XYZ file of C-alpha atoms in Angstrom:
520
model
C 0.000 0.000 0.000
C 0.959 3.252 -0.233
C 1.193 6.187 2.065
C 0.596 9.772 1.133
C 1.725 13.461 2.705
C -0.200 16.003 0.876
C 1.614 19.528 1.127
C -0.919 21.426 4.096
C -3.197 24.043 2.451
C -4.191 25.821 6.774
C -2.596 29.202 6.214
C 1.061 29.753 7.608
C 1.298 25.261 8.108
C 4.776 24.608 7.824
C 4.603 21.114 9.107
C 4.165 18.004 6.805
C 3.697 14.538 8.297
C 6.129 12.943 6.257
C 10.297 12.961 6.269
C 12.564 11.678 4.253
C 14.125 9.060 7.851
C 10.169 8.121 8.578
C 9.669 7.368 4.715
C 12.930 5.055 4.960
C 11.116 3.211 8.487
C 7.983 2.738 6.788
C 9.620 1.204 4.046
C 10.457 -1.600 6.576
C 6.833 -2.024 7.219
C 5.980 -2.698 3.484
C 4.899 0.080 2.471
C 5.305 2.579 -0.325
C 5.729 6.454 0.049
C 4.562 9.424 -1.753
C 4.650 13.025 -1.099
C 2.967 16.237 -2.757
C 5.778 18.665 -4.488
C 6.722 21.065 -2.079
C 4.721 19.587 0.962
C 8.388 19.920 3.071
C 9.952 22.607 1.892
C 8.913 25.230 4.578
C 9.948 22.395 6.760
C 13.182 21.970 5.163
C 13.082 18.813 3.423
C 13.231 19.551 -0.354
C 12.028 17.642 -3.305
C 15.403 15.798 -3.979
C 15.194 14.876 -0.159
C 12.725 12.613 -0.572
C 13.393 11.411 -4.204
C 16.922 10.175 -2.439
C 15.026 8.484 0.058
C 12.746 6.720 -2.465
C 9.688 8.382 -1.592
C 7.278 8.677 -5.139
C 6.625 13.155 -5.572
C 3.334 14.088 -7.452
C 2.785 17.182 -8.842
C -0.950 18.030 -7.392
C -2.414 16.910 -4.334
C -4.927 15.850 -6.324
C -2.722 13.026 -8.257
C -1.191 12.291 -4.378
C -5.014 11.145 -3.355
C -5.624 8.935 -6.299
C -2.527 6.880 -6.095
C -2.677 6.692 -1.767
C -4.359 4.283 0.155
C -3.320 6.087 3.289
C -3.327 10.158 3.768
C -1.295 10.838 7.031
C -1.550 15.152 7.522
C -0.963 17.253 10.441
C -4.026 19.560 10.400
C -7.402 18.114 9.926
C -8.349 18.147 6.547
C -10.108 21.390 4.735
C -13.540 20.615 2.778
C -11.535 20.313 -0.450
C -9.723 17.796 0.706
C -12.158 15.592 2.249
C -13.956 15.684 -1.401
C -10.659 13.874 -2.978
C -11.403 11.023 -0.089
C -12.347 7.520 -1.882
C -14.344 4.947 -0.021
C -11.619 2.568 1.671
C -9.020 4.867 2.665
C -7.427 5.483 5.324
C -7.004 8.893 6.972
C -4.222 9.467 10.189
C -4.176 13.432 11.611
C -5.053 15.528 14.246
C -8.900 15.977 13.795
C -10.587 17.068 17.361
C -13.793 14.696 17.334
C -15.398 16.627 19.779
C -15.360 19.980 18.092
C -15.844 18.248 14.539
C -18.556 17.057 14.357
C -19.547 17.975 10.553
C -15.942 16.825 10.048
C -16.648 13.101 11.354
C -20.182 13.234 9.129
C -18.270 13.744 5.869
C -15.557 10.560 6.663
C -18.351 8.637 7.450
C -20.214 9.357 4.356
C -16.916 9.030 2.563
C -16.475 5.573 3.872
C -13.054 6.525 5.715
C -11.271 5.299 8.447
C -9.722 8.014 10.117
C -7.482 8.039 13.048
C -7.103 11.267 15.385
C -3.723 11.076 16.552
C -5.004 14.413 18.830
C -7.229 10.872 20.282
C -4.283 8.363 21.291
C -4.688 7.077 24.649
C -2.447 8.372 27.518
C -0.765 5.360 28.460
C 2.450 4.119 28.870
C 2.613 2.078 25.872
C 1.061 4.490 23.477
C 3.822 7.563 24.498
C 5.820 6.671 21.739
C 2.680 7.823 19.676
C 1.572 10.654 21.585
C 1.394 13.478 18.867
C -0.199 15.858 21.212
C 2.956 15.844 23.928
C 5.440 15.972 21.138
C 3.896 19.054 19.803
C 3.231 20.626 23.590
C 6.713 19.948 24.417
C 7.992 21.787 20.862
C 5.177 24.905 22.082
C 7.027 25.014 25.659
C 10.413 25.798 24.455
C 9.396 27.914 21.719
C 7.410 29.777 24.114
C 10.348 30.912 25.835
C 12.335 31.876 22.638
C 9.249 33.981 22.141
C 9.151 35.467 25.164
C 13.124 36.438 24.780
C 12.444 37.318 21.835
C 10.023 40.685 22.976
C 11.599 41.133 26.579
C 14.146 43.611 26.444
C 16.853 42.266 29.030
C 19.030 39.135 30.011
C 17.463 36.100 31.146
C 21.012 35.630 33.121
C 22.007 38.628 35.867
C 25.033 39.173 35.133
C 27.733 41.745 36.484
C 29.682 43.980 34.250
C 32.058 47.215 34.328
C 28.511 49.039 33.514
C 26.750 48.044 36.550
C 24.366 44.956 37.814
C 21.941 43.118 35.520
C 18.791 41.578 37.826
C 18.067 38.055 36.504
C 14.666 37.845 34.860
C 11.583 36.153 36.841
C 9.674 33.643 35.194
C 6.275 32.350 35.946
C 4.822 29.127 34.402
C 1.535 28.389 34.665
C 0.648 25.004 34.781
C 3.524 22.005 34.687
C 2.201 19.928 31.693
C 4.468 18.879 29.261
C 4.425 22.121 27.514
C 4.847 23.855 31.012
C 7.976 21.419 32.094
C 9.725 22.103 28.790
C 9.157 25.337 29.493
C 10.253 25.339 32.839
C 13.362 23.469 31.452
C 14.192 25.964 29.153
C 13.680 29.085 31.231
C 16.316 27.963 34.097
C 19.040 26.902 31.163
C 18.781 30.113 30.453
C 19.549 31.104 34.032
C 16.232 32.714 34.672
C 14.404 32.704 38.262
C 11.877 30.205 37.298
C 8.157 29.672 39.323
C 6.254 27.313 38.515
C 2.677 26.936 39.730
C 0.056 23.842 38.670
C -3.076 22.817 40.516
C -1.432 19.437 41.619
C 0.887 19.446 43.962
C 2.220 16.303 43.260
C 4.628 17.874 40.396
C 6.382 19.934 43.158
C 8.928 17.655 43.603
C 9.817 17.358 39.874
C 9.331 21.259 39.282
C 12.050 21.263 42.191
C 14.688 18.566 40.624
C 14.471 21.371 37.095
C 15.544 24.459 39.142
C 12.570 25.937 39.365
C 10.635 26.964 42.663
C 6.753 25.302 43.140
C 4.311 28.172 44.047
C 2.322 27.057 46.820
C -1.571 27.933 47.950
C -1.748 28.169 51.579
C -5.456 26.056 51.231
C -6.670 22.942 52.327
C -8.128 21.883 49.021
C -4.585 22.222 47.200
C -3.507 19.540 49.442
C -6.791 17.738 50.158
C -7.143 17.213 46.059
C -4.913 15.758 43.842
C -5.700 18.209 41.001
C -5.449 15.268 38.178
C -7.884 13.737 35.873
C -7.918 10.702 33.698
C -5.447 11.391 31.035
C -3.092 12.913 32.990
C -4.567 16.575 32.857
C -5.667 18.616 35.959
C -9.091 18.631 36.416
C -11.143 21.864 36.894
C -10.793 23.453 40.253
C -13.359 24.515 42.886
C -14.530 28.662 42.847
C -12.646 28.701 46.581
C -9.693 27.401 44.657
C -10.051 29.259 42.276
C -10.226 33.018 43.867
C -7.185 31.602 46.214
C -5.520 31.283 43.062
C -6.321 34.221 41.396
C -5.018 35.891 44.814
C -1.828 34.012 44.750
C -1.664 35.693 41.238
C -2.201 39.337 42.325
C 0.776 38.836 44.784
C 3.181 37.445 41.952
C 2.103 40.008 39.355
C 3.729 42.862 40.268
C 7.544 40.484 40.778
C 7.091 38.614 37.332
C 9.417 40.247 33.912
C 7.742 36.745 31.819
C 4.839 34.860 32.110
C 3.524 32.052 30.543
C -0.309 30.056 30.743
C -0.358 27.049 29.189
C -3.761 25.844 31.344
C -5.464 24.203 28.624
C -7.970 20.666 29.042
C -8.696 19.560 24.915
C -12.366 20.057 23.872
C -12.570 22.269 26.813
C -12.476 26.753 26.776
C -9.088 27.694 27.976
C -9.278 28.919 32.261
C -9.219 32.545 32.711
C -6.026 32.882 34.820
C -4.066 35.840 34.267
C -6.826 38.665 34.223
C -7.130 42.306 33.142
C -6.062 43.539 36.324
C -2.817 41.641 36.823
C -1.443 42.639 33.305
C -1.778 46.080 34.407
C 0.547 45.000 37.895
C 3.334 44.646 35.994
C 6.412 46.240 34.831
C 6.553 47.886 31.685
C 8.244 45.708 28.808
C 7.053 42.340 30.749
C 6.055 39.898 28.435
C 2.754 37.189 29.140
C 3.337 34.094 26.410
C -0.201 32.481 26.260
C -0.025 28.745 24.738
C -4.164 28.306 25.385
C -4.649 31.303 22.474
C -6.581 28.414 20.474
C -9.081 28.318 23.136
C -10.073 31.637 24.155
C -6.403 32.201 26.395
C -5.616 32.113 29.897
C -4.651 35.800 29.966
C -8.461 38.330 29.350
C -6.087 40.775 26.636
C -5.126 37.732 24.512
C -5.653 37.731 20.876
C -5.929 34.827 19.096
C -3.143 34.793 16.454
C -1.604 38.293 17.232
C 0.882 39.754 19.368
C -0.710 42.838 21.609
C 0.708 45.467 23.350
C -0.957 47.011 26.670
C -1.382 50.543 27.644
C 0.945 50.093 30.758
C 3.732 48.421 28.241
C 2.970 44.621 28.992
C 3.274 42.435 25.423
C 0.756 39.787 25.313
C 1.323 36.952 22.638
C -1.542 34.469 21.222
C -0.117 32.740 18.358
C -1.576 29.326 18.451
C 1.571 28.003 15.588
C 4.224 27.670 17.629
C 5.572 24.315 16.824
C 4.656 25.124 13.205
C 7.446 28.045 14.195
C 10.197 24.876 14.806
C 9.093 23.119 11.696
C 11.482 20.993 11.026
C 11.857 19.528 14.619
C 8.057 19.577 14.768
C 7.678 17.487 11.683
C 10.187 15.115 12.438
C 8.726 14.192 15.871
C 5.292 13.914 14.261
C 6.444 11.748 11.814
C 7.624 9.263 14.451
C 4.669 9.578 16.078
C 2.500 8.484 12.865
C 5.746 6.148 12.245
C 5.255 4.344 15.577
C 1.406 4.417 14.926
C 2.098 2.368 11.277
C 3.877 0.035 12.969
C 1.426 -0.877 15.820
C -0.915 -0.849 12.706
C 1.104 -3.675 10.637
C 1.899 -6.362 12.953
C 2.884 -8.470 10.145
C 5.298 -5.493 8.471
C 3.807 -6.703 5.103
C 2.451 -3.293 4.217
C -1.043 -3.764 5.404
C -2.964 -1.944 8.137
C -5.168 -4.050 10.652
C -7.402 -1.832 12.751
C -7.604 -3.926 15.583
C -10.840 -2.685 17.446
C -9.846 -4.801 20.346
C -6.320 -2.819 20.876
C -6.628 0.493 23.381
C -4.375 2.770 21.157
C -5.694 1.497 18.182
C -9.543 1.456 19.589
C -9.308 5.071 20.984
C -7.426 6.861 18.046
C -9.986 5.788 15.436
C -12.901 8.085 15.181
C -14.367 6.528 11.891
C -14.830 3.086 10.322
C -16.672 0.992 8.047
C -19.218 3.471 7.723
C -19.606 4.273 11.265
C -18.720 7.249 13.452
C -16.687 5.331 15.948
C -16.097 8.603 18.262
C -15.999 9.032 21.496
C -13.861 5.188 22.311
C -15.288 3.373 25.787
C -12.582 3.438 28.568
C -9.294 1.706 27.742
C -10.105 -1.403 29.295
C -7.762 -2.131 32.595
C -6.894 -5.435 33.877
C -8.054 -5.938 37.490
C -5.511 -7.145 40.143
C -6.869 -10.064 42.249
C -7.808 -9.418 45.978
C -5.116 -10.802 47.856
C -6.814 -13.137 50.316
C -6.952 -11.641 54.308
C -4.252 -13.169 56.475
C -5.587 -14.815 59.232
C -5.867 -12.784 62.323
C -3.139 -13.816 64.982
C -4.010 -12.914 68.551
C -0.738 -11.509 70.205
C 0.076 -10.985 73.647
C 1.190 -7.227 74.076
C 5.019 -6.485 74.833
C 5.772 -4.629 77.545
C 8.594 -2.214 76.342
C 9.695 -1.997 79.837
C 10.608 -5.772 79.737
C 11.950 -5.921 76.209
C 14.453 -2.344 77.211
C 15.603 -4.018 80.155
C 16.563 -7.542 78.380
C 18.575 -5.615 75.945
C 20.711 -3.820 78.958
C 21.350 -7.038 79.655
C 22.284 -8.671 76.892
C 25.043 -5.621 76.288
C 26.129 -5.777 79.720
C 27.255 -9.350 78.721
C 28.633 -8.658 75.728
C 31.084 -5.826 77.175
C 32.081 -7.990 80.050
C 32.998 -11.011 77.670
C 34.850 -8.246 75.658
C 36.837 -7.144 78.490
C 37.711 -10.547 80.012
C 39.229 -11.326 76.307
C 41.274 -7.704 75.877
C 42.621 -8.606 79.285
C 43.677 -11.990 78.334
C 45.112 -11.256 75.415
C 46.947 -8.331 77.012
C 48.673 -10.669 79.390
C 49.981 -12.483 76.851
C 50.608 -10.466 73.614
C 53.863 -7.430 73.500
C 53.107 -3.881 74.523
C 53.082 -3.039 70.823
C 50.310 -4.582 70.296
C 47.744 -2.592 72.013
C 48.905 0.618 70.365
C 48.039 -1.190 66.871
C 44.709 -2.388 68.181
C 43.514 0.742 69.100
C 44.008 2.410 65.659
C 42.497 -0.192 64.056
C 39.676 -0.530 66.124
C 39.159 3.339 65.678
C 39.612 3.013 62.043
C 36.978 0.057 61.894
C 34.748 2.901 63.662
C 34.885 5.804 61.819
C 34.999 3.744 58.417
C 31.577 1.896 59.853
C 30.450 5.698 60.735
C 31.367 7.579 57.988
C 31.596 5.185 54.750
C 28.729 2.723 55.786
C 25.812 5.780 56.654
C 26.448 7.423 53.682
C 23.169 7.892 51.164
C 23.319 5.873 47.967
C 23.492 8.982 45.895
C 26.599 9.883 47.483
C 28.684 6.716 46.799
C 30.095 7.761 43.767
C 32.268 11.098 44.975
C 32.550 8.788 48.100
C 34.781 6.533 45.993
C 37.285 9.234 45.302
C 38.208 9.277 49.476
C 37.736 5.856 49.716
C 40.864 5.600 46.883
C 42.650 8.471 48.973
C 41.975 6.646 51.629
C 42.800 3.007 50.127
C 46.417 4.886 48.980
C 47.385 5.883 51.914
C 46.773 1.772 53.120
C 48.638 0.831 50.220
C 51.401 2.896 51.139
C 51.626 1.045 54.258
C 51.386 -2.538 53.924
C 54.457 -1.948 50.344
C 56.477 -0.886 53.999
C 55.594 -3.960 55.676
C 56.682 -6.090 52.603
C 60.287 -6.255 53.612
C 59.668 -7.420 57.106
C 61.566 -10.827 57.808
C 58.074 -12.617 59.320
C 55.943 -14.507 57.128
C 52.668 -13.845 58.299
C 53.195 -9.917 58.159
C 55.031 -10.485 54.623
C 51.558 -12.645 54.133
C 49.103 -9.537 55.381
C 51.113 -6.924 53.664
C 51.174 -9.054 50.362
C 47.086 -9.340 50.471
C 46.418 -5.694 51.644
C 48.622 -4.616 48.791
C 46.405 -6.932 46.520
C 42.874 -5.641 47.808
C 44.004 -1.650 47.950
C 45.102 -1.888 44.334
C 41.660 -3.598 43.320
C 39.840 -0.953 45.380
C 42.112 1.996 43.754
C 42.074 0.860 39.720
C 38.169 -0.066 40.075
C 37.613 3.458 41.822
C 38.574 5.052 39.530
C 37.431 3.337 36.432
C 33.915 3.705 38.516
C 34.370 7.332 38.755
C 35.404 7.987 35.338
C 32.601 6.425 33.666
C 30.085 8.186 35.654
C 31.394 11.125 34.807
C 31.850 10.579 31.594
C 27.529 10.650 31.784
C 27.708 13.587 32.655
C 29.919 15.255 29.847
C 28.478 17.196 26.843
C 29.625 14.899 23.694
């Protein structure tokens, strides 16, 4: 079969759903590859780029239609195109079921099976898939590189001959994937990053990026957990809310860049940043909003347009951001629909199945066979037996008293036996030797203290005292080598032996872990 990228005709696309590298991975899957003329160019894959990569180019999207048996596109197609649409083909795109309904009417009459790939099912096995995070994560950094782009300082403070540069503050609102790669991006740049996002279970991994959580003092914000099937926050209560809004008010005034990127799909975009707190801040702040699409986060946003307010605050609404990194977008969404194919053609013999009975495959398709298959049921989940209830045990209580006092006891023993033995062995052994016991029972406890206490994700700079530590052992028992006694020759001879094992491993330990942590 063959699959076909028609060049997008939605105004100012430069994405295609196609590359050249996905063209040469769906070749392993049997199939055959076509592409309008010119559908890549804006993304930067030419003509010549796909004729290299044996990928079929037809001059009219027309002629692309007629030969394909499968249409993969970014945006959901424009009434002209759904008219080219034969009966038995296959359609895979973004298409938003729930706010196309007219849209789903026409595939259905057209006999198509489409697949929204705005529709794949957030679960672990379909992230390889997941067009939607790709494209968030593309609209979080570029969000950033927007923002720099119309703020008039440093993200960085910095100190020079001319005086001190303040570091900018950045807010991000809402820790989704768009918000984490903005987040990401932001501190790289050595801004002071806040975060804030109605679950406060992504504290802890706004914390491990650099960035500070923003916390409500309410009961609710910890009561809740803020989340909702799909891994989206769900909508929050008016109390919430207004203690939100307040927390807002307080940060307004602080903030040189923020950015909303609140957004539920099929849902209007939350009104977070209002009127009010636009007019808070300084002059030549910037407010990024990634829910333009939707209405916006921020009450000045325009949808498509960059906006200036009368106290100097720039508000931006373009909803094409990823279509602004084309060629990264494009190549992520084509492993997406790659990964998709491939789920598709279990047998790699250039055939889709549409398994109704998969999850990913079942919740992505929104029409088949005639039918308007949209919206999927739940993905169905495997229920984990009931363990069975341990028999209940009747147990006499412990009396703590009891147990404390039979452990004095039992140490009270154990130091007397210890004694008898030290003074029986002192009796017999040379005065030397007690002066070599003590250091090494004081070196036994400050290694047991210091080395065995230590957290796990210290052991690695650990090692490098440990070999400092190890040397300094080595050093000693190479002096003891030339005594005239065996078993010291004996001792010194095995010491040397385990020191140099601990040493050479050390640091061939170190080495390669920080070798992970070296720019290539």
């Amino acid at each position: 079969m063959i699959i076909g990228a028609p060049k997008e005709v939605f105004a100012g696309e430069a994405r295609v759903a196609l590359t050249p590298a996905s063209a040469a991975d769906l070749a392993k899957l049997g199939y055959e590859c076509a592409v309008e003329t010119g559908a890549g160019l804006l993304a930067g894959f030419s003509d010549a780029d796909y004729k290299a990569a044996g990928v079929k180019v037809h001059k009219t999207a027309a002629a692309l239609f007629k030969a394909a048996d499968i249409i993969i596109k970014v945006r959901a197609p424009e009434a002209v195109e759904v008219k080219r649409f034969e009966k038995g083909q296959m359609l895979i795109s973004f298409i938003w079921p729930t706010q196309s309904e007219k849209l789903l009417e026409q595939l259905k009459k057209a006999g198509v099976t489409a697949m929204a790939m705005d529709m794949v099912p957030r679960i672990s096995r379909a992230q390889k898939m997941d067009a939607l995070s790709s494209m968030a994560n593309i609209a979080g950094y570029r969000a950033v590189i927007e923002a720099g782009n119309n703020f008039g300082r440093f993200f960085t403070g910095q100190v020079t001959a001319a005086g001190k540069i303040p570091p900018a503050k950045v807010l991000i609102v809402g820790a989704g994937v768009a918000g984490l790669a903005a987040i990401g991006t932001a501190t790289s740049l050595g801004a002071m990053t806040y975060a804030f996002d109605v679950r406060p279970e992504v504290a802890e991994q706004i914390e491990s990026m650099g960035a500070e959580f923003v916390f409500l003092d309410f009961d609710e914000a910890d009561a809740q957990d803020g989340a909702e099937t799909g891994g989206y926050a769900a909508p929050s209560s008016p109390e919430f809310r207004e203690k939100q809004l307040e927390k807002f008010r307080e940060l307004a005034p602080e903030m040189d860049i923020v950015i909303t990127t609140a957004l539920i799909p099929g849902r209007d975009a939350p009104k977070l940043w209002l009127k009010d707190m636009v007019e808070m801040m300084k002059s030549g702040s910037v407010v990024i909003d990634l829910a333009a699409e939707k209405g916006g986060n921020c009450d000045l946003t325009v949808m498509d347009e960059k906006v200036v307010s009368g106290n100097g605050v720039t508000i931006v609404g373009y909803t094409d951001f990823p279509s602004r990194m084309a060629t990264q977008s494009s190549t992520l969404y084509a492993t997406n629909i790659r990964h998709m194919m491939t789920d598709l053609t279990p047998e790699k013999d250039g055939k889709p199945k549409v398994n109704m009975e998969d999850d990913v495959i079942r919740g992505a398709t929104v029409t088949h066979e005639g039918e308007i298959t949209f919206p999927p049921p739940p993905p169905k989940i495997k229920a984990i037996a009931a363990k069975p209830k341990a028999a209940v045990v009747e147990v006499e209580p412990i009396d703590p008293v009891a147990v404390e006092k039979a452990k004095g006891k039992k140490q009270i023993m154990i130091l007397a036996l210890a004694s008898i033995a030290l003074l029986w062995i002192g009796s017999v052994a040379p005065a030397e030797f007690f002066q070599h016991f003590m250091v090494f029972v004081l070196a036994c406890f400050v290694g047991f203290q210091v080395i065995w206490n230590v957290a796990h994700s210290l052991h690695t700079p650990l090692m490098a005292i440990t070999n400092a530590i190890s040397s300094i052992v080595i050093v000693g028992a190479l002096l003891q080598t030339g005594d005239t006694g065996f078993f010291i020759k004996l001792f010194a001879a095995l010491s040397v032996l385990m020191t140099s094992i601990n040493i050479f491993g050390g640091f061939a330990v170190t080495r390669r872990m920080l070798n992970m942590f070296q720019r290539s």
